[in-house]
Backbone as numpy.savetxt, mean C-alpha at the origin, in Angstrom:
# Nx Ny Nz CAx CAy CAz Cx Cy Cz
-47.23 29.58 -30.31 -45.53 29.66 -30.61 -44.73 29.39 -32.21
-44.40 30.63 -32.49 -43.57 29.07 -34.40 -42.29 28.74 -33.36
-41.96 27.73 -34.93 -41.05 26.40 -34.49 -39.55 27.09 -34.37
-39.61 28.61 -34.71 -37.94 29.52 -34.79 -38.52 30.17 -33.02
-38.96 30.57 -32.38 -39.65 31.13 -30.51 -39.09 29.47 -30.45
-39.13 28.90 -30.60 -38.95 27.28 -29.63 -38.05 27.39 -29.29
-37.19 26.96 -30.48 -35.94 26.46 -30.76 -35.38 27.70 -29.92
-35.32 28.78 -29.91 -34.58 30.17 -29.24 -34.72 29.83 -27.89
-36.36 29.52 -27.60 -36.29 28.90 -26.29 -35.31 27.60 -25.86
-35.20 26.93 -26.42 -34.14 25.84 -25.86 -33.06 25.68 -25.71
-32.57 26.74 -27.13 -31.39 26.77 -26.34 -30.98 27.88 -25.43
-32.11 28.77 -24.67 -31.63 29.41 -24.22 -31.65 28.96 -22.85
-32.39 28.07 -22.72 -32.46 26.77 -21.54 -31.41 26.10 -21.58
-31.42 25.62 -22.66 -30.08 24.90 -22.59 -28.51 25.76 -22.07
-28.08 26.78 -22.55 -27.53 27.73 -21.96 -27.12 28.40 -20.81
-28.79 28.22 -19.59 -28.61 28.67 -18.65 -28.18 26.65 -17.75
-28.85 26.03 -17.94 -27.93 24.44 -17.52 -26.90 24.20 -17.76
-26.48 24.54 -18.53 -25.35 24.85 -19.17 -24.34 24.83 -18.66
-24.33 25.99 -17.82 -24.25 27.38 -16.71 -23.59 27.20 -16.07
-24.91 27.15 -15.00 -25.22 26.34 -13.86 -24.82 25.08 -13.45
-24.26 23.63 -14.37 -23.40 23.01 -14.03 -22.14 23.00 -14.03
-21.86 23.96 -14.96 -19.90 24.08 -14.75 -20.19 24.99 -13.80
-20.94 25.72 -13.31 -20.39 26.52 -11.58 -20.81 25.45 -10.34
-21.40 24.58 -10.65 -21.49 23.29 -9.16 -20.49 22.73 -9.91
-20.10 22.42 -10.52 -19.20 21.69 -10.42 -17.59 22.36 -10.35
-17.71 23.80 -10.43 -16.44 24.48 -9.91 -16.42 24.28 -8.62
-17.33 25.00 -7.91 -18.00 25.11 -6.48 -17.28 23.74 -6.30
-17.91 22.37 -6.75 -17.78 21.29 -5.68 -16.07 20.84 -6.14
-15.37 21.28 -7.48 -13.47 21.32 -7.40 -13.42 21.89 -6.32
-13.37 23.00 -6.10 -13.15 24.66 -4.81 -13.17 23.33 -3.38
-13.89 23.47 -3.09 -14.45 22.12 -2.06 -13.54 21.02 -1.70
-13.50 19.95 -2.99 -12.76 18.86 -2.84 -10.92 19.97 -2.76
-10.56 20.70 -3.27 -9.33 21.10 -2.97 -9.19 21.70 -1.62
-9.75 21.94 -1.19 -10.15 22.34 -0.27 -9.85 22.02 1.08
-10.53 20.53 1.15 -10.48 20.11 2.26 -9.28 19.03 1.93
-8.97 18.50 1.12 -7.86 18.08 0.63 -6.11 18.95 1.45
-6.73 20.25 1.01 -5.33 21.15 0.90 -4.92 20.83 2.76
-6.46 21.07 3.41 -7.05 20.78 4.99 -5.83 19.31 5.76
-6.85 18.48 4.94 -6.65 17.04 5.54 -5.18 16.36 4.77
-5.42 16.66 3.46 -2.94 16.13 3.87 -1.99 16.17 4.95
-1.66 16.69 5.23 -1.28 16.59 6.69 -1.05 15.96 7.80
-2.27 16.02 8.18 -2.73 14.96 9.35 -2.47 13.94 8.32
-3.07 13.67 7.75 -2.92 12.24 6.92 -1.35 11.71 6.92
-0.79 12.73 5.98 0.41 12.02 6.07 0.75 11.75 7.48
0.81 12.39 8.56 1.00 12.27 9.46 0.38 11.16 10.41
-0.24 10.50 10.69 -1.25 9.59 10.58 -0.64 8.61 10.09
0.24 8.66 9.19 0.41 7.35 8.41 2.15 7.16 8.43
2.77 8.26 8.42 4.04 8.13 9.83 3.79 7.47 10.64
2.51 7.93 11.51 2.98 7.01 12.63 2.64 5.78 13.26
1.74 5.21 11.64 1.86 3.55 11.31 2.89 3.24 11.18
3.81 3.35 10.05 4.27 3.08 9.22 6.29 2.87 10.49
6.06 3.52 11.27 7.39 3.87 11.89 7.00 2.74 13.40
5.55 2.95 14.31 4.98 1.44 14.79 5.10 0.00 14.37
4.79 0.15 12.46 5.12 -1.10 12.03 7.26 -1.52 12.12
7.39 -0.39 11.67 9.21 -0.49 11.73 9.44 -1.28 12.91
8.76 -0.36 14.32 9.11 -0.72 15.29 9.19 -2.48 15.85
7.88 -2.37 14.98 7.26 -3.85 15.19 8.59 -5.03 14.57
8.23 -4.68 13.48 8.51 -6.44 12.67 10.71 -5.92 13.31
11.41 -5.02 13.60 12.60 -4.91 13.78 13.11 -3.39 14.87
13.04 -3.92 15.94 12.97 -3.35 16.89 15.05 -2.23 17.10
14.78 -1.16 17.07 15.12 -0.86 16.45 16.26 0.64 17.28
16.84 1.36 17.68 17.47 2.31 18.07 16.95 3.51 17.81
17.40 2.75 16.01 16.39 4.35 14.60 16.86 3.32 13.39
16.25 4.43 12.49 16.01 3.70 11.43 16.62 5.26 10.38
17.62 5.08 10.00 18.01 5.59 8.84 17.32 5.70 7.37
16.65 6.11 7.25 15.86 5.41 5.75 17.36 5.84 4.08
17.83 4.89 3.17 18.19 4.55 2.53 17.37 4.95 1.67
18.27 5.34 0.31 18.16 4.97 -1.17 18.08 3.62 -1.99
17.15 3.82 -2.65 16.63 2.14 -3.35 17.06 1.91 -4.74
18.36 1.73 -5.01 19.08 1.72 -6.49 18.82 0.58 -7.40
17.90 -0.40 -6.91 17.66 -1.79 -7.59 16.21 -1.31 -8.94
15.87 -2.18 -8.80 15.34 -2.49 -10.43 13.36 -2.57 -10.07
13.75 -3.81 -8.75 12.54 -3.60 -8.15 11.67 -2.62 -8.07
10.32 -1.97 -8.23 9.40 -1.16 -8.67 8.29 -1.71 -7.50
8.37 -2.64 -6.80 7.47 -2.96 -5.94 7.82 -2.26 -4.22
9.18 -2.07 -4.13 10.05 -1.56 -3.29 10.23 -0.15 -3.21
9.11 0.66 -1.76 8.75 2.09 -1.11 9.97 2.26 -1.43
10.46 1.64 0.28 11.51 2.33 1.29 12.01 1.16 0.81
13.72 2.04 1.68 13.84 1.04 2.78 15.11 1.70 3.67
15.17 1.35 4.98 15.40 1.81 6.27 16.20 0.66 7.14
17.96 1.26 6.90 18.92 0.63 8.01 18.18 0.32 9.19
18.14 0.16 10.34 17.96 -0.29 11.41 19.44 -0.40 11.89
20.23 0.80 11.98 21.50 -0.10 13.53 21.83 -1.69 13.08
22.06 -1.78 13.43 22.96 -2.98 13.16 21.83 -4.46 13.38
21.14 -3.98 13.86 20.12 -5.01 13.29 20.17 -5.69 12.11
19.86 -4.74 11.50 19.33 -5.46 9.73 18.73 -3.80 8.93
17.58 -4.53 8.19 17.26 -3.30 6.97 15.01 -3.70 7.80
14.54 -2.15 7.41 13.01 -2.71 6.97 12.96 -2.28 5.57
12.00 -2.72 5.03 11.86 -2.51 3.76 10.69 -2.32 3.59
10.01 -1.86 2.36 8.71 -0.62 2.65 8.16 -1.62 1.14
7.13 -2.49 1.34 7.19 -3.23 -0.19 5.79 -3.05 -0.54
4.99 -2.89 -1.77 3.52 -2.57 -2.04 4.22 -3.31 -3.29
3.36 -5.31 -2.93 3.68 -6.15 -4.00 2.40 -5.29 -4.88
2.54 -6.15 -6.71 1.64 -5.21 -7.39 0.35 -6.22 -7.94
0.29 -8.31 -6.50 0.04 -8.57 -7.53 -1.37 -9.02 -6.11
-1.50 -8.00 -5.44 -2.34 -8.39 -4.29 -4.11 -8.26 -4.62
-4.73 -8.70 -4.46 -5.84 -9.25 -5.09 -6.60 -7.24 -5.53
-6.62 -6.19 -4.01 -6.89 -4.84 -4.47 -5.56 -4.07 -4.96
-4.74 -4.34 -4.97 -3.82 -4.15 -5.82 -3.65 -2.13 -4.36
-4.07 -2.40 -4.12 -3.62 -1.42 -3.01 -3.08 -2.43 -1.02
-2.06 -3.10 -1.51 -1.88 -3.30 -0.27 -0.04 -3.26 0.00
0.05 -3.15 1.25 1.76 -2.58 1.46 1.95 -3.11 2.75
3.50 -3.79 3.01 3.95 -4.22 3.91 4.85 -3.46 4.73
5.84 -3.84 5.91 6.85 -3.16 6.25 7.41 -4.73 6.87
8.56 -5.12 6.05 9.43 -6.19 6.12 10.22 -6.36 6.89
10.59 -7.03 7.58 11.78 -7.33 8.71 12.86 -7.62 8.34
14.09 -7.14 7.59 15.34 -8.72 7.70 15.90 -8.24 8.94
16.65 -9.59 9.26 18.09 -9.21 9.87 18.92 -9.69 8.59
20.47 -8.47 10.03 21.78 -8.64 9.08 21.98 -10.30 9.16
21.46 -11.77 9.53 21.94 -12.68 9.01 20.85 -12.82 7.42
20.12 -12.30 7.06 18.80 -12.55 5.63 18.47 -12.71 6.12
17.60 -13.20 7.51 16.60 -13.24 7.59 15.22 -12.70 7.83
14.03 -13.27 7.83 12.40 -12.44 7.89 12.58 -12.29 9.48
12.75 -10.85 10.36 12.62 -10.62 11.65 10.81 -10.74 12.52
10.23 -9.91 10.61 9.15 -9.77 10.71 8.56 -9.02 10.29
6.64 -9.48 9.76 5.94 -8.62 8.59 4.64 -8.42 9.01
4.22 -6.63 8.90 3.73 -6.05 9.21 3.13 -5.49 7.90
1.40 -5.53 8.23 0.99 -4.41 7.20 0.65 -3.14 7.72
0.68 -2.83 6.32 0.67 -0.77 7.06 -0.71 -0.68 6.57
-1.24 -0.93 4.93 -2.45 -0.14 4.38 -2.39 -1.65 3.99
-4.23 -1.31 3.44 -4.76 -2.86 2.81 -6.03 -2.62 2.06
-6.75 -3.13 1.25 -7.47 -2.49 0.42 -8.17 -3.71 0.05
-7.73 -5.23 0.52 -8.09 -6.67 0.72 -9.81 -6.82 1.47
-10.34 -7.98 0.87 -11.87 -7.98 1.31 -11.69 -8.62 2.71
-12.63 -7.45 3.08 -12.84 -7.37 4.56 -13.46 -9.40 5.11
-12.29 -9.92 6.42 -13.08 -11.40 6.46 -12.48 -12.67 5.53
-11.49 -12.07 4.48 -10.70 -12.66 3.62 -8.87 -12.51 4.07
-9.38 -11.76 2.99 -7.53 -11.13 2.43 -7.33 -10.10 2.91
-8.02 -9.39 4.46 -7.35 -8.89 5.45 -6.93 -9.50 6.04
-7.42 -10.31 5.99 -7.17 -11.57 7.31 -4.81 -12.02 7.41
-4.17 -11.26 6.57 -3.13 -11.15 6.33 -2.74 -10.34 7.59
-3.28 -9.76 8.33 -3.28 -8.19 9.79 -2.53 -9.50 10.16
-3.77 -10.62 10.58 -3.97 -11.72 11.72 -2.19 -11.91 12.17
-1.72 -11.55 13.40 -0.47 -12.28 13.79 -0.18 -13.62 13.24
-1.26 -15.06 14.13 -0.32 -16.35 13.02 0.37 -16.60 11.76
-1.27 -15.54 10.58 -0.11 -15.74 9.40 0.53 -14.89 9.17
1.03 -13.89 9.44 1.72 -12.78 9.44 3.64 -13.91 10.30
3.10 -14.65 11.36 4.19 -15.19 12.25 4.93 -16.81 11.19
3.82 -16.68 10.40 4.48 -17.86 9.00 6.22 -17.58 8.64
6.30 -16.14 8.30 7.09 -15.64 7.62 8.44 -15.28 7.98
8.80 -15.39 10.30 9.28 -15.50 11.10 10.50 -16.09 10.62
12.06 -15.95 10.58 12.92 -16.66 10.17 13.25 -17.58 8.88
12.37 -17.16 7.50 12.40 -17.46 6.29 13.91 -16.58 6.10
13.74 -17.15 4.63 14.77 -16.59 3.59 14.64 -17.14 2.33
15.90 -16.38 1.43 15.54 -17.16 -0.16 14.42 -16.17 -0.69
13.49 -17.37 -1.61 12.24 -17.34 -2.16 10.89 -18.01 -1.17
10.41 -16.79 -1.07 9.53 -17.28 0.09 7.80 -17.49 -1.28
6.96 -19.37 -0.67 6.28 -18.99 -1.51 5.19 -19.48 -0.16
3.41 -19.63 -1.76 2.16 -20.66 -0.96 2.54 -21.58 -0.62
2.37 -22.75 0.01 2.75 -24.37 -0.09 1.58 -24.64 -0.91
0.78 -23.55 -2.02 0.06 -24.17 -3.44 1.38 -24.39 -4.32
2.28 -23.68 -4.21 3.10 -23.25 -5.12 4.30 -24.35 -4.65
4.43 -24.87 -4.02 5.65 -26.01 -2.98 6.17 -25.10 -2.17
5.31 -23.68 -1.69 6.10 -23.15 -0.51 6.15 -23.58 0.57
6.31 -22.58 2.38 6.21 -23.48 3.39 4.79 -22.50 4.29
4.19 -21.55 3.15 3.87 -20.49 4.06 1.81 -21.18 3.62
1.41 -21.44 4.54 0.20 -22.12 4.64 -0.71 -20.87 3.95
-1.77 -20.44 3.20 -2.19 -19.42 2.63 -3.36 -19.37 3.23
-4.09 -17.82 3.49 -5.36 -18.22 3.91 -6.32 -18.68 3.13
-7.14 -18.80 4.03 -8.65 -19.49 3.17 -9.38 -18.63 2.63
-9.21 -18.73 1.18 -10.11 -18.14 0.37 -9.06 -16.70 -0.36
-8.20 -16.66 0.21 -7.58 -15.31 0.01 -6.27 -15.82 -0.77
-6.29 -16.66 -0.88 -4.59 -17.08 -1.91 -3.87 -16.27 -2.19
-4.84 -15.13 -2.85 -4.32 -13.78 -4.27 -3.12 -13.16 -3.12
-3.62 -12.84 -1.78 -3.47 -11.94 -0.78 -2.41 -12.59 -0.52
-2.16 -14.12 0.08 -0.93 -14.31 -0.25 -0.38 -14.89 -0.36
-0.36 -14.72 -1.34 0.76 -14.79 -2.87 1.79 -13.54 -2.24
0.63 -12.07 -3.05 1.12 -11.40 -2.52 2.02 -10.88 -1.64
1.86 -10.92 -0.29 2.57 -11.15 1.22 3.49 -11.82 0.75
3.51 -13.32 0.51 5.04 -13.88 0.18 5.82 -13.47 -1.11
4.97 -12.36 -1.83 5.64 -12.19 -3.03 6.61 -10.56 -3.12
5.78 -10.53 -1.42 6.79 -9.07 -1.01 7.73 -8.95 -0.31
7.20 -10.16 0.47 9.07 -10.81 1.07 10.12 -10.91 1.26
9.91 -11.93 -0.94 10.68 -12.38 -1.13 10.97 -10.55 -2.26
10.84 -10.24 -2.30 11.27 -8.92 -3.07 12.53 -8.16 -1.52
11.90 -7.60 -0.58 12.68 -7.12 0.85 13.98 -8.41 0.97
13.64 -9.39 1.08 14.77 -9.83 0.85 16.19 -9.63 -0.18
15.55 -10.22 -1.07 15.86 -9.72 -2.27 17.22 -7.79 -2.39
15.76 -7.33 -2.04 16.24 -5.99 -1.99 17.64 -5.80 -0.73
17.40 -6.16 -0.16 18.58 -5.93 1.11 19.76 -7.60 0.37
19.40 -7.73 -0.44 20.85 -9.46 -0.55 21.25 -8.00 -1.72
20.68 -7.88 -2.52 21.31 -6.27 -3.18 22.38 -5.60 -2.33
22.57 -4.86 -1.16 22.55 -4.66 -0.99 24.11 -5.11 0.09
23.91 -5.87 -0.17 25.90 -7.02 -0.02 25.59 -6.98 1.85
């Protein structure tokens, strides 16, 4: 076989491989899109149910009215008025270890923390994920103003081996308190 015939054969083989790979990628993209379309609503419903349960845990109330947050803190995801009891604030502190931590903070009418719940966490299992434990979260109840871990001169005992997560939760609680204070 001559050199030009071998080059044409290689070009033909390369074109077939490119077309085949493109078709496989298009099929995978289509399947992923369909799976996303089918699972999007059930995932949203489960997340709403989880958020509703967290709101009831951190500040029990008859109803929760979502309010528009117009402040400058980008970590505040949503804010709810919990009747006359106070507010519930959903916060995603950007300083968490994984970057995917979301908490609900209940703030009483007297601007003290009524409770904290973790609704979403990508923190390390057995370390930062311990922020979900009741003993850690209970430290925040009754606090107001700026909340810090003891290593930073504050009042929260950090989770052993997970100071970054402990600081992130504390920063989230501080953000929630500040957001409610902005409302007056």
